[in-house]
Structure formats: structure tokens, C-alpha cells
Coordinates of C-alpha atoms in Angstrom, one line a residue:
M1 CA 0.0 0.0 0.0
L2 CA 1.2 3.5 -0.8
R3 CA -0.3 4.8 2.5
T4 CA -0.6 3.6 6.1
H5 CA -3.7 5.7 7.0
S6 CA -6.5 7.7 5.3
C7 CA -6.6 11.5 5.5
G8 CA -9.5 11.3 7.9
E9 CA -8.1 8.7 10.3
L10 CA -5.3 10.2 12.4
T11 CA -6.0 11.5 15.9
R12 CA -4.1 12.3 19.1
D13 CA -3.8 8.6 19.7
Q14 CA -1.2 8.4 16.9
V15 CA 0.9 11.4 18.1
G16 CA 4.6 10.4 17.9
E17 CA 4.0 7.7 15.3
R18 CA 5.2 7.6 11.7
A19 CA 2.5 7.7 9.1
T20 CA 2.3 7.8 5.3
L21 CA -0.6 9.6 3.6
A22 CA -1.6 9.9 -0.1
G23 CA -4.2 12.1 -1.8
W24 CA -5.0 15.3 -3.5
V25 CA -3.7 18.8 -2.5
H26 CA -6.8 20.5 -1.2
R27 CA -5.1 23.8 -0.2
R28 CA -1.6 25.0 -0.2
R29 CA -0.4 27.9 2.1
D30 CA 3.2 29.2 1.9
H31 CA 4.1 31.0 5.2
G32 CA 7.6 31.9 4.2
G33 CA 9.7 29.2 5.8
L34 CA 6.8 26.8 6.4
I35 CA 4.5 25.3 3.8
F36 CA 1.1 24.0 4.9
I37 CA -0.9 21.6 2.8
D38 CA -4.3 20.3 3.4
L39 CA -4.2 16.8 2.0
R40 CA -7.6 15.3 0.9
D41 CA -8.9 11.8 0.2
R42 CA -12.4 10.3 0.4
E43 CA -12.2 10.0 4.2
G44 CA -11.3 13.6 5.0
L45 CA -8.5 16.2 5.4
T46 CA -5.1 16.2 7.2
Q47 CA -2.8 19.2 7.6
V48 CA 0.7 18.5 6.5
V49 CA 3.6 20.8 7.5
F50 CA 6.7 21.0 5.4
N51 CA 9.6 22.5 7.5
P52 CA 13.0 23.0 5.7
E53 CA 14.8 22.6 9.1
I54 CA 13.3 19.1 9.4
S55 CA 13.5 18.0 5.8
K56 CA 14.9 20.3 3.2
A57 CA 14.2 17.8 0.4
A58 CA 10.5 17.4 1.3
H59 CA 10.1 21.2 1.6
E60 CA 11.7 21.7 -1.8
I61 CA 9.2 19.3 -3.4
A62 CA 6.3 21.1 -1.6
T63 CA 7.3 24.4 -3.3
S64 CA 6.2 22.9 -6.6
M65 CA 2.9 21.4 -5.4
R66 CA -0.3 23.0 -6.4
N67 CA -4.0 22.4 -5.9
E68 CA -5.2 18.9 -7.0
Y69 CA -1.8 17.5 -7.4
V70 CA -1.7 13.8 -6.2
I71 CA 1.0 13.4 -3.7
R72 CA 2.4 11.0 -1.1
V73 CA 4.0 12.2 2.1
S74 CA 5.5 10.4 5.1
G75 CA 6.3 11.9 8.5
E76 CA 5.6 12.1 12.2
V77 CA 2.1 12.7 13.6
A78 CA 2.3 15.7 15.9
K79 CA -0.1 17.6 18.2
R80 CA -1.1 20.9 16.7
P81 CA 0.2 24.0 18.7
L82 CA -2.2 25.3 21.3
G83 CA -4.8 27.6 19.6
A84 CA -4.2 26.1 16.1
E85 CA -6.6 23.3 16.5
N86 CA -9.5 23.0 14.0
P87 CA -12.6 21.6 15.7
K88 CA -14.4 21.4 12.3
L89 CA -12.1 18.5 11.2
A90 CA -11.9 15.0 12.6
T91 CA -8.1 15.4 12.3
G92 CA -8.1 18.9 13.7
D93 CA -6.0 18.2 16.8
I94 CA -3.0 16.9 14.8
E95 CA -0.8 17.5 11.9
L96 CA 1.7 15.5 9.9
I97 CA 5.3 16.8 10.0
A98 CA 6.6 15.8 6.6
K99 CA 10.0 14.1 6.3
E100 CA 9.6 12.5 2.8
A101 CA 7.4 13.6 -0.1
E102 CA 6.8 12.8 -3.7
I103 CA 4.5 14.0 -6.5
L104 CA 2.6 11.0 -7.9
S105 CA 0.7 13.0 -10.5
P106 CA 0.7 16.7 -11.3
A107 CA -2.6 18.4 -12.3
K108 CA -3.7 21.3 -14.5
P109 CA -5.6 24.1 -12.8
P110 CA -9.2 22.7 -12.7
P111 CA -12.0 24.6 -14.6
F112 CA -13.8 25.4 -11.3
Y113 CA -12.9 25.4 -7.6
I114 CA -12.8 21.9 -6.0
N115 CA -12.1 23.2 -2.5
E116 CA -14.9 25.8 -2.4
D117 CA -18.7 25.2 -2.6
V118 CA -19.3 27.8 -5.2
E119 CA -22.0 28.0 -7.9
V120 CA -20.8 26.4 -11.1
D121 CA -22.6 26.1 -14.4
E122 CA -24.1 22.6 -14.6
G123 CA -22.9 22.0 -18.1
L124 CA -19.3 22.6 -17.0
R125 CA -19.8 20.3 -14.0
L126 CA -21.2 17.5 -16.2
K127 CA -18.4 17.9 -18.7
Y128 CA -15.8 17.5 -15.9
R129 CA -17.9 15.2 -13.7
Y130 CA -14.9 13.3 -12.4
L131 CA -13.7 16.7 -10.9
D132 CA -17.2 17.6 -9.8
L133 CA -17.4 14.4 -7.8
R134 CA -14.3 15.4 -5.8
R135 CA -16.2 18.3 -4.3
P136 CA -17.4 17.7 -0.7
R137 CA -21.2 17.9 -1.4
M138 CA -21.1 15.6 -4.4
K139 CA -18.9 13.1 -2.5
E140 CA -21.3 13.0 0.4
N141 CA -24.2 12.5 -2.0
I142 CA -22.6 9.5 -3.6
I143 CA -21.7 8.0 -0.2
L144 CA -25.3 8.6 0.9
R145 CA -26.5 6.7 -2.2
Y146 CA -24.3 3.8 -1.3
R147 CA -25.6 3.7 2.3
V148 CA -29.2 3.8 1.1
I149 CA -28.7 0.9 -1.2
K150 CA -26.8 -1.1 1.4
F151 CA -29.6 -0.4 3.9
F152 CA -32.2 -1.8 1.5
R153 CA -30.2 -4.9 0.8
D154 CA -29.6 -5.6 4.5
F155 CA -33.3 -4.8 5.4
L156 CA -34.7 -7.2 2.8
D157 CA -32.1 -9.9 3.4
A158 CA -33.1 -9.9 7.1
R159 CA -36.7 -10.6 6.1
G160 CA -36.0 -13.5 3.9
F161 CA -35.8 -11.9 0.4
I162 CA -33.4 -13.1 -2.3
E163 CA -31.7 -10.8 -4.7
I164 CA -31.9 -12.1 -8.3
E165 CA -30.6 -10.4 -11.4
T166 CA -32.7 -10.2 -14.5
P167 CA -31.6 -9.6 -18.1
I168 CA -30.8 -6.2 -19.6
L169 CA -31.5 -7.4 -23.1
I170 CA -35.2 -8.3 -23.2
K171 CA -38.2 -8.4 -25.5
S172 CA -39.9 -5.1 -26.4
T173 CA -43.3 -4.9 -24.7
P174 CA -45.5 -1.9 -23.8
E175 CA -44.7 -0.5 -20.4
G176 CA -46.0 3.1 -20.7
A177 CA -42.9 4.8 -22.3
R178 CA -40.8 4.3 -25.4
D179 CA -38.3 1.5 -25.3
Y180 CA -34.6 1.9 -26.0
L181 CA -34.0 -0.6 -28.8
V182 CA -30.9 -2.7 -29.4
P183 CA -30.4 -4.2 -32.9
S184 CA -29.4 -7.8 -33.1
R185 CA -26.4 -8.6 -35.3
L186 CA -27.2 -12.3 -35.4
H187 CA -30.9 -11.8 -36.2
P188 CA -31.2 -9.1 -38.9
G189 CA -34.3 -6.9 -38.5
R190 CA -34.9 -8.0 -34.9
F191 CA -34.3 -6.0 -31.8
Y192 CA -33.9 -6.4 -28.1
A193 CA -35.2 -3.7 -25.7
L194 CA -33.6 -2.3 -22.6
P195 CA -36.0 -2.9 -19.7
Q196 CA -38.3 -0.1 -18.5
S197 CA -38.6 -2.3 -15.5
P198 CA -38.2 -6.1 -14.8
Q199 CA -42.1 -6.3 -14.6
Q200 CA -42.7 -9.6 -16.4
L201 CA -39.5 -11.2 -15.3
K202 CA -40.2 -10.7 -11.6
Q203 CA -43.7 -12.1 -12.1
L204 CA -42.2 -15.1 -13.7
L205 CA -39.9 -15.5 -10.7
M206 CA -43.0 -15.7 -8.6
V207 CA -44.3 -18.5 -10.8
A208 CA -40.8 -20.1 -10.4
G209 CA -41.3 -20.2 -6.6
F210 CA -39.0 -17.5 -5.4
D211 CA -41.7 -16.0 -3.2
K212 CA -39.6 -13.0 -1.9
Y213 CA -37.5 -11.4 -4.6
F214 CA -35.7 -8.1 -4.8
Q215 CA -33.2 -6.4 -7.1
V216 CA -31.4 -3.1 -7.4
A217 CA -32.5 -2.8 -11.0
R218 CA -31.2 -0.6 -13.8
C219 CA -34.1 0.6 -15.9
F220 CA -34.3 2.6 -19.1
R221 CA -37.1 4.8 -20.6
D222 CA -36.9 6.9 -23.7
E223 CA -39.0 9.8 -22.5
D224 CA -38.8 13.5 -22.0
L225 CA -36.6 14.4 -19.1
R226 CA -37.1 16.7 -16.1
A227 CA -35.6 17.2 -12.7
D228 CA -36.7 13.7 -11.4
R229 CA -36.2 11.8 -14.6
Q230 CA -33.2 10.3 -16.4
P231 CA -33.0 8.0 -19.5
E232 CA -31.5 5.4 -17.2
F233 CA -32.4 5.1 -13.5
T234 CA -32.2 2.7 -10.6
Q235 CA -35.2 1.2 -8.7
L236 CA -35.5 -1.2 -5.8
D237 CA -37.6 -3.9 -7.4
I238 CA -39.6 -5.9 -4.9
E239 CA -42.1 -8.8 -5.5
M240 CA -43.8 -11.2 -3.1
S241 CA -46.1 -14.2 -3.4
F242 CA -49.1 -15.0 -1.2
V243 CA -49.6 -11.4 -0.1
E244 CA -52.3 -8.8 -0.1
E245 CA -52.0 -5.1 -0.6
E246 CA -51.8 -4.4 3.1
D247 CA -48.8 -6.7 3.5
I248 CA -46.8 -4.7 0.9
L249 CA -47.8 -1.3 2.3
N250 CA -46.7 -2.4 5.8
L251 CA -43.4 -3.7 4.6
V252 CA -42.7 -0.4 2.7
E253 CA -43.7 1.8 5.6
E254 CA -41.4 -0.1 7.9
M255 CA -38.6 0.0 5.4
F256 CA -38.7 3.7 4.7
T257 CA -39.1 4.6 8.3
S258 CA -36.1 2.5 9.3
L259 CA -34.1 3.9 6.3
V260 CA -34.5 7.5 7.5
E261 CA -33.8 6.6 11.1
T262 CA -30.6 4.8 10.1
V263 CA -29.0 6.9 7.4
K264 CA -30.6 10.4 8.1
P265 CA -31.5 10.4 11.8
E266 CA -31.6 14.3 11.8
M267 CA -34.7 14.1 9.5
R268 CA -38.2 13.5 10.7
V269 CA -40.9 11.2 9.3
I270 CA -44.7 11.4 9.8
K271 CA -45.8 8.1 11.3
P272 CA -48.0 6.3 10.4
F273 CA -47.9 7.2 6.7
P274 CA -51.2 8.9 5.7
R275 CA -53.4 7.1 3.1
L276 CA -55.3 9.1 0.6
S277 CA -57.6 7.8 -2.1
Y278 CA -56.7 9.0 -5.6
A279 CA -60.0 11.0 -5.8
D280 CA -59.3 12.6 -2.4
A281 CA -55.7 13.6 -3.4
M282 CA -57.0 15.2 -6.6
R283 CA -59.8 17.0 -4.8
R284 CA -57.7 18.4 -2.0
F285 CA -54.3 19.0 -3.8
G286 CA -54.9 18.7 -7.5
T287 CA -52.3 16.0 -7.9
D288 CA -51.8 12.4 -7.0
K289 CA -48.3 13.2 -5.5
P290 CA -49.1 16.0 -3.0
D291 CA -46.5 17.6 -0.7
L292 CA -48.1 17.1 2.7
R293 CA -45.7 19.2 4.6
F294 CA -48.0 22.1 4.4
G295 CA -51.7 22.9 3.9
L296 CA -53.0 25.4 1.3
E297 CA -55.5 22.8 0.2
L298 CA -57.7 23.4 -2.9
R299 CA -61.3 24.3 -2.2
D300 CA -64.1 23.8 -4.8
L301 CA -66.2 27.0 -5.2
S302 CA -68.3 25.8 -8.1
D303 CA -71.5 25.4 -6.1
I304 CA -71.1 29.0 -4.6
V305 CA -70.4 30.8 -7.9
A306 CA -72.5 28.8 -10.3
Q307 CA -75.2 31.4 -10.3
S308 CA -72.9 34.5 -10.0
D309 CA -72.9 37.3 -12.4
F310 CA -69.3 36.6 -13.4
A311 CA -69.5 35.1 -16.8
P312 CA -66.1 33.1 -16.8
F313 CA -67.3 31.3 -13.6
R314 CA -70.7 30.5 -15.1
S315 CA -69.4 29.3 -18.4
A316 CA -66.7 27.1 -16.9
I317 CA -69.3 25.3 -14.8
A318 CA -71.8 25.1 -17.6
E319 CA -69.2 23.4 -19.8
G320 CA -68.5 20.8 -17.1
G321 CA -65.5 22.5 -15.5
R322 CA -64.8 23.7 -12.0
V323 CA -64.0 26.8 -10.1
K324 CA -61.4 26.1 -7.4
G325 CA -58.8 28.1 -5.4
I326 CA -56.3 28.2 -2.6
C327 CA -55.8 30.7 0.2
A328 CA -52.3 32.1 0.8
P329 CA -52.0 33.3 4.4
G330 CA -50.7 36.9 4.9
C331 CA -50.3 37.6 1.2
A332 CA -53.0 40.3 0.9
S333 CA -50.2 42.9 0.8
Y334 CA -48.9 41.5 -2.5
T335 CA -48.1 44.2 -5.0
R336 CA -49.7 44.4 -8.4
H337 CA -46.3 43.2 -9.9
Q338 CA -46.4 40.2 -7.6
L339 CA -50.0 39.4 -8.5
D340 CA -49.1 39.7 -12.2
E341 CA -46.3 37.3 -11.7
L342 CA -48.7 34.7 -10.2
T343 CA -51.1 35.3 -13.1
E344 CA -48.3 34.6 -15.7
F345 CA -47.3 31.6 -13.6
V346 CA -50.7 29.9 -14.0
R347 CA -51.1 31.0 -17.6
A348 CA -47.8 29.3 -18.5
R349 CA -49.4 26.2 -17.1
G350 CA -52.5 26.3 -19.2
A351 CA -54.9 28.4 -17.2
K352 CA -56.7 31.3 -18.9
G353 CA -56.2 33.6 -15.9
L354 CA -56.1 34.0 -12.2
I355 CA -58.7 35.7 -10.0
T356 CA -57.4 37.3 -6.8
M357 CA -59.3 38.3 -3.7
E358 CA -57.4 40.3 -1.1
L359 CA -58.9 40.4 2.4
G360 CA -58.1 43.9 3.7
E361 CA -59.0 45.3 7.1
D362 CA -62.0 47.3 5.8
R363 CA -62.9 45.7 2.5
L364 CA -62.4 43.0 -0.1
R365 CA -60.2 44.0 -3.0
S366 CA -61.0 42.0 -6.1
A367 CA -61.9 42.6 -9.8
V368 CA -64.8 40.2 -9.4
A369 CA -66.3 41.6 -6.2
R370 CA -68.9 43.6 -8.0
F371 CA -70.2 40.4 -9.7
L372 CA -70.7 38.6 -6.4
T373 CA -73.3 39.0 -3.8
E374 CA -72.4 39.7 -0.2
R375 CA -73.5 36.2 0.7
Q376 CA -71.4 34.6 -2.1
V377 CA -68.3 36.5 -0.8
D378 CA -69.0 35.4 2.8
E379 CA -69.4 31.8 1.6
I380 CA -66.1 31.9 -0.3
I381 CA -64.2 33.3 2.7
G382 CA -65.9 30.8 4.9
R383 CA -64.9 27.8 2.7
F384 CA -61.3 28.7 3.0
G385 CA -61.4 29.8 6.6
A386 CA -59.7 33.0 5.4
K387 CA -58.7 35.8 7.7
V388 CA -57.9 39.5 7.3
G389 CA -54.5 39.7 5.4
D390 CA -55.0 36.6 3.4
L391 CA -55.0 36.3 -0.4
I392 CA -57.5 34.0 -2.2
L393 CA -56.3 32.7 -5.6
I394 CA -59.0 31.2 -8.0
I395 CA -58.9 29.5 -11.3
A396 CA -61.9 28.5 -13.5
G397 CA -61.9 26.0 -16.4
E398 CA -61.7 22.4 -17.3
E399 CA -61.2 20.3 -14.1
K400 CA -58.0 18.6 -15.2
L401 CA -56.4 22.0 -16.2
V402 CA -57.6 23.7 -13.0
N403 CA -56.2 21.0 -10.8
G404 CA -52.9 21.0 -12.6
A405 CA -52.4 24.7 -12.5
L406 CA -53.6 25.1 -8.9
S407 CA -51.4 22.2 -7.7
L408 CA -48.3 23.9 -9.2
L409 CA -49.4 27.3 -7.8
R410 CA -49.9 25.7 -4.4
E411 CA -46.3 24.4 -4.5
E412 CA -45.0 27.8 -5.7
M413 CA -46.8 29.6 -2.8
G414 CA -45.4 27.0 -0.4
R415 CA -41.9 27.8 -1.6
R416 CA -42.5 31.6 -1.4
L417 CA -43.8 31.4 2.1
S418 CA -41.3 28.7 3.3
L419 CA -44.1 26.5 4.5
A420 CA -42.3 23.1 3.9
D421 CA -40.0 22.0 6.6
P422 CA -36.8 20.8 4.8
K423 CA -36.1 18.4 7.7
L424 CA -39.5 16.6 7.3
L425 CA -40.2 13.7 5.0
A426 CA -44.0 13.5 4.5
F427 CA -44.5 10.0 3.1
A428 CA -48.0 9.0 2.1
F429 CA -49.8 6.1 0.3
I430 CA -52.2 7.0 -2.6
V431 CA -54.7 4.2 -3.1
D432 CA -58.0 3.4 -4.9
F433 CA -56.9 4.2 -8.4
S434 CA -59.0 3.4 -11.3
L435 CA -57.8 0.3 -13.3
L436 CA -58.2 2.1 -16.7
K437 CA -58.2 5.5 -18.2
W438 CA -59.8 6.5 -21.5
N439 CA -57.5 7.8 -24.3
E440 CA -59.6 10.3 -26.2
Q441 CA -57.1 10.7 -29.1
E442 CA -56.8 7.0 -29.8
G443 CA -60.4 6.1 -28.6
R444 CA -59.3 3.2 -26.4
W445 CA -58.7 2.2 -22.8
E446 CA -55.2 2.4 -21.3
P447 CA -54.0 1.0 -18.0
M448 CA -53.5 3.6 -15.2
H449 CA -50.5 1.6 -14.0
H450 CA -49.6 -1.3 -16.4
P451 CA -51.6 -4.1 -18.0
F452 CA -50.7 -6.7 -15.3
T453 CA -52.4 -4.8 -12.4
A454 CA -55.3 -6.8 -10.8
P455 CA -58.7 -5.2 -10.5
R456 CA -60.4 -5.3 -7.1
D457 CA -62.2 -8.6 -6.8
E458 CA -65.6 -7.0 -6.3
D459 CA -65.2 -4.9 -9.5
I460 CA -64.3 -7.8 -11.9
P461 CA -67.9 -8.1 -13.2
L462 CA -67.7 -4.4 -14.2
L463 CA -65.0 -5.1 -16.7
D464 CA -67.9 -6.3 -19.0
T465 CA -70.4 -3.5 -18.2
A466 CA -68.7 -0.4 -16.9
P467 CA -64.8 -0.5 -17.2
E468 CA -64.5 3.1 -16.1
K469 CA -65.8 2.2 -12.6
V470 CA -63.3 -0.6 -12.0
K471 CA -60.9 0.1 -9.2
A472 CA -57.4 -1.4 -9.1
K473 CA -55.3 -3.1 -6.5
H474 CA -52.8 -0.3 -7.2
Y475 CA -50.9 1.9 -4.8
D476 CA -48.3 4.7 -5.0
I477 CA -46.0 6.0 -2.4
V478 CA -45.3 9.7 -2.5
C479 CA -43.1 12.1 -0.5
N480 CA -42.7 15.8 -0.5
G481 CA -44.4 16.3 -3.9
Y482 CA -42.6 13.4 -5.7
E483 CA -43.9 10.0 -6.7
L484 CA -41.4 7.5 -5.2
S485 CA -43.0 4.3 -6.4
S486 CA -45.9 2.6 -7.9
G487 CA -47.0 -0.9 -7.2
S488 CA -49.8 -3.3 -7.4
I489 CA -51.2 -6.8 -6.8
R490 CA -50.8 -8.5 -10.1
I491 CA -53.1 -10.6 -12.2
H492 CA -52.1 -14.3 -11.9
N493 CA -55.0 -15.9 -13.8
R494 CA -54.8 -16.4 -17.6
E495 CA -58.5 -15.8 -18.3
L496 CA -58.6 -12.5 -16.4
Q497 CA -55.3 -11.3 -17.9
E498 CA -56.7 -12.0 -21.4
K499 CA -59.9 -10.2 -20.6
V500 CA -57.8 -7.1 -19.6
F501 CA -55.7 -7.3 -22.8
R502 CA -58.9 -7.4 -24.9
L503 CA -60.2 -4.3 -23.1
L504 CA -56.9 -2.5 -23.9
G505 CA -57.5 -3.3 -27.6
Y506 CA -54.9 -5.9 -28.2
S507 CA -55.7 -8.4 -30.9
E508 CA -55.3 -12.1 -30.3
E509 CA -52.2 -12.2 -32.4
E510 CA -50.6 -9.2 -30.5
V511 CA -51.4 -10.9 -27.2
K512 CA -49.7 -14.1 -28.3
E513 CA -46.7 -12.3 -29.8
R514 CA -46.1 -9.9 -26.9
F515 CA -47.3 -11.8 -23.8
G516 CA -47.7 -15.5 -24.8
H517 CA -44.8 -16.5 -22.5
M518 CA -46.6 -14.9 -19.5
L519 CA -50.0 -16.4 -20.2
E520 CA -48.5 -19.8 -20.7
A521 CA -46.6 -19.5 -17.4
F522 CA -49.9 -18.8 -15.6
E523 CA -51.1 -22.3 -16.6
Y524 CA -48.4 -24.0 -14.6
G525 CA -49.5 -22.8 -11.1
A526 CA -49.1 -19.1 -10.6
P527 CA -49.4 -17.9 -7.0
P528 CA -51.2 -14.6 -6.0
H529 CA -48.4 -12.0 -5.9
G530 CA -47.7 -8.3 -5.9
G531 CA -44.9 -5.8 -5.5
I532 CA -43.6 -2.3 -5.6
A533 CA -40.5 -0.6 -7.1
P534 CA -39.3 2.5 -5.3
G535 CA -37.0 4.8 -7.3
I536 CA -33.7 4.9 -5.6
D537 CA -32.5 8.1 -7.3
R538 CA -35.5 10.1 -6.1
I539 CA -35.2 8.7 -2.5
V540 CA -31.6 9.7 -2.3
M541 CA -32.4 13.2 -3.8
L542 CA -34.9 13.8 -1.0
L543 CA -32.5 12.5 1.7
A544 CA -29.7 14.7 0.3
G545 CA -32.0 17.8 0.1
E546 CA -31.3 18.2 -3.6
N547 CA -33.7 19.5 -6.2
T548 CA -32.8 17.1 -9.1
I549 CA -31.7 13.5 -9.3
R550 CA -28.7 14.6 -11.4
E551 CA -27.1 15.6 -8.1
V552 CA -27.2 12.1 -6.7
I553 CA -26.3 10.1 -9.8
P554 CA -22.5 9.7 -10.5
F555 CA -22.6 10.2 -14.2
P556 CA -26.0 11.6 -15.3
K557 CA -27.3 12.9 -18.6
T558 CA -28.5 16.4 -19.3
Q559 CA -32.2 17.2 -19.7
S560 CA -31.7 16.7 -23.4
A561 CA -30.3 13.1 -22.7
V562 CA -26.7 14.0 -23.6
D563 CA -23.6 12.9 -21.7
L564 CA -21.4 16.0 -21.9
M565 CA -18.4 14.1 -20.5
T566 CA -18.2 11.4 -23.2
N567 CA -20.3 13.2 -25.9
A568 CA -22.9 10.4 -26.0
P569 CA -24.9 9.7 -28.0
S570 CA -22.4 9.8 -30.8
P571 CA -22.3 8.7 -34.4
V572 CA -21.0 5.2 -35.3
D573 CA -19.1 4.2 -38.4
D574 CA -20.7 2.7 -41.5
E575 CA -19.1 -0.7 -40.9
Q576 CA -20.9 -1.1 -37.5
L577 CA -24.2 -0.2 -39.1
R578 CA -23.6 -2.7 -41.9
E579 CA -22.9 -5.5 -39.3
L580 CA -26.3 -4.6 -37.7
H581 CA -28.1 -4.5 -41.0
I582 CA -29.1 -0.9 -40.4
A583 CA -29.3 2.0 -42.9
L584 CA -29.8 5.6 -41.8
R585 CA -32.1 7.9 -43.7
D586 CA -32.9 11.6 -43.6
E587 CA -36.6 12.4 -42.7

């Protein structure tokens, strides 16, 4: 070994001993005769002192050292002089008096500071990701990611689960997003797909008798990216046999509660996890992934204003829409500029406009006040429980649009008012989803989750008469405004699975081609089973207090799915294309 200790290891217990350290020059300070270097590795920092009176040769080498040089130094561990201790460092009581030194690798000046937590353009950070990962915050995020994954493995192993790997090259089947396709050289014109999830494979493992399976699974989806999406991501895939929905929810609640208590004990968790129906979540928050750390719940005003003299309210309701709003406490003092900002915010998210009602000491200030009766105004105020100084924000229109815009406005006001406790993780289960949703453009039913989700037993007869009323054995877990996971009890009966496929519009030939292996497996004794697959990237993001999963993935892509470090995706030469029997064409 080139070193005897790490840079975060030495303490007063080693004073007087000889030690050899290796790492990167974090900082260099030349105090005339003495040169001080903070030496850094993954474990921490140690101050090294180069004194020409102790070792002229080592001091001479230190004069040429610069930030990010990789060096090796040997010497004696000494107690720091009184008053020179650094309580912020684990090694702050000692220093290494250098007697020998060598430069293992010089370094060019980095394109941004490594030893300071300063704002750096993300594109530059991603281009030099190997340097970005040296910075303390990023290093801690990656270590946190490791600890989270290790916790999951230990937790599930202790409960009798077996980790099983599934293939990366699989058959292309519909999973809700576009597949990444991989052409086959040996089978011209045929393609593998990268898995969007190991959904069918884990169900087949249940048929195989592995009744408690998990996997830290790499998954791939060719979809538009955002802060909590990447082309490739990691999920904790869990599947169990002979279970009901309650068994899985209890397991997940225990797992997440224990995770936070183990790896982030300074954070708090609401226990037990609240359970909201999908309908209730949409009614109260306008989204099925609400941030429950604060209130500002949506209130439906449609019944109050349906007969008002304000035409936009009346027409929205007459066309089947809704009039809903939120109440922002203490915001009646917002300026016209601030109100215009909020109006533009909701317009950018599809709303036609924003109605504001400011509750002043003496009167209500609102452009719609003259169209409302005194009783209607009182009922609106009463529905929100609004007080003097509050600001009511109202949107009218098609219900889906109103819910979406108000949900985002609620989150925006939560940020502006600092209502969300950053140390609180508000987990919740969303349940009672519909099994199907109607695709207006294509004129057919689509699964709310995926086509293998089981309907509730009592609703199975409705598949033939009223599919829109069928509820699913489907559940989500959400936290602080993010969906962490979807899961369900699966269909394990061939006849029921074929019925669902027919409802989704698959022909007999398509079913046989895409899912024949699954249906055949169900004829050999398939146990009742279900599972869930929490997204590890999003979990680590929340625990790290970051706003994007790119901050907790070692080598992420940009929002345009580009790897700036390696310039992927990149062209390939004609010979490679010929081997794969592929010809490119311009559209």
C-alpha cells in the first residue's frame, strides 16, 4: 500500500507515530519558511507541515505542489500548537510533519474550484464530472447513495428476500414509455429492448417459486426528461407471493421509516404514513403526488359561484368544468407586480387567468367583487377559513387543467412562504386508483399503471359492463411532492389477464406475440403475488436535500439526454451499421 492511513483517520492517539498519507492537495499555504498543505482523500483532510529545518528535500518538493496534485507524504504525527486546532475537522487536533514527499501526479488548474462550494454552471460540472465528484457535497451525495442501497439490501435480506438479477436485453413490450431498442447482429431486422422495469421477469420469478424477490435494478425509458427523470435510472424492485395489498404497504412503511432513522436520523418522518384515495388527493391537492408538509388545500367553489354574475365562472361550470382556489395566508399585501407574476405563472401552465381576492382590514379587493353578492363573498371566505390579510387565488376552467395549475401554484406559494419543513419527509400512500383511463385521441382504454395490475375482486364483473368504474389493486408511495414508487397486486389468472388485454384493444395475435410466455406460465401454477419498485434516485435526492436526481447520480445525462463528458450519444461508423443491417435515412 502507498499509505498507512487515510486522511480522515489520524488522531491524538497516533501522536509520535510515523504515518504515510496519499491524496490530493486541497489547499496550499506558503508562510515563508513553512508550507502547509491540506491533504484530501475520500475520508477527510489532514494538515501536512513542510519545514525545511526538518526535511529540506521534502520542503523543496512542496514548493512545486499545487491544488489537485496527487502526492504521497511520510512523516511524524504531531499535536497541533495550542490555539491552532481545527474543531471542524476530525483530524483537527493533529498535523503530519513531513519528512519525505513525492508528487505522484501533477494536475492542471481545474476549470472550477474543487475546495470551495461555489456555484458552477451545470454544463461545465457535467463535462468534468470526475472533478465535480471530488467536491465535498457531491462526494457526500454518492456516499449517501451507497448507504441507502446497502440499507435496502440488509433490510430485505433480514426478512427472507433473495436478490436475483434479471436480463438487460429483453423483448420489447408496452410499459408506458418508449423502449430503448438494441439491434441484433445475429438476427437481422430483430431488436432487443432495454427494460423499462423487470415487470414480467419478476412475475415469472413468482411462478418459479422465489416468493420473496428483490433487485437493485437498472431501468431505461426513452421519455422527455425533467428534474426527477433520467434515461436510465435505478429502482428497488420488490415482488412477493401469497400477499395482499396491506402486506406490501406495511413492509414499505417499515422499510422507509427505518431507512430515515438509520441513514438520516436528523430528519423526521410522519408516522404512520397517511393514506389518501386518488380521488381525495386530486380533490384536495390537484395532484396524486401531493406535498403534505403544508396545507394550502384546494377548495371547490363551483356550487357557490355557479349562479354568480361573473361570466367566466358561469361558463366554466356550464361546460362541465370547475372553479377552485387556494388561500395564501398573509399575502393580501402582495403588490400588483407580484400578482401579475402569479397570473403569468398559471397562464404558463394552461390556465386562462387568475382571479385574486385580497382580504383587507376594511374591505375585499377583487376585480370580481362587483359580480358577487355579499352572501357569495362570505361563503367563499368561509370555505377557505380565510382571515384578514389573506389572499385567495382562484382558477376556473376544465377540471384537469384547473387541478394541474392550482397544484403547481400551491407548490409555488409553499416555496415563497417557506411552508415546507426541509427536515421533514412526509410520506403517504395513494390508493383506490381506477384500473383504466380512456385515451380520447386513440379512442381506447389504457392502464392507469400497467396491464398486469389486478382489478379489485368485487369490481371484476364491471369489466364487461362499466370498465370506467373498476378500481385497481394499485398503490403509490409519494413524498414531499414526488412519486417515489408505484406498485400493485398482479393478475395471476390467464383468463382474467386475457380479458384485460382485450379491453386494452390488443388483438389475439398481438397478445400471443407480446405476452404469450406470460400467459403460458400462468397455466403452470401461478401464486397470487404483488410488488412495488421505489425509485432509488428520487429517494436519495430527498434525503440529500437536492432538487434534481442529477445531483445524486454519479454520471447523469443532461435534460436533453446527452452525456457531456463522453459526448454520447455519438455517431458510429458505416461498418458497425452494416454489421447490424441498419441503414440511416434523412426524414
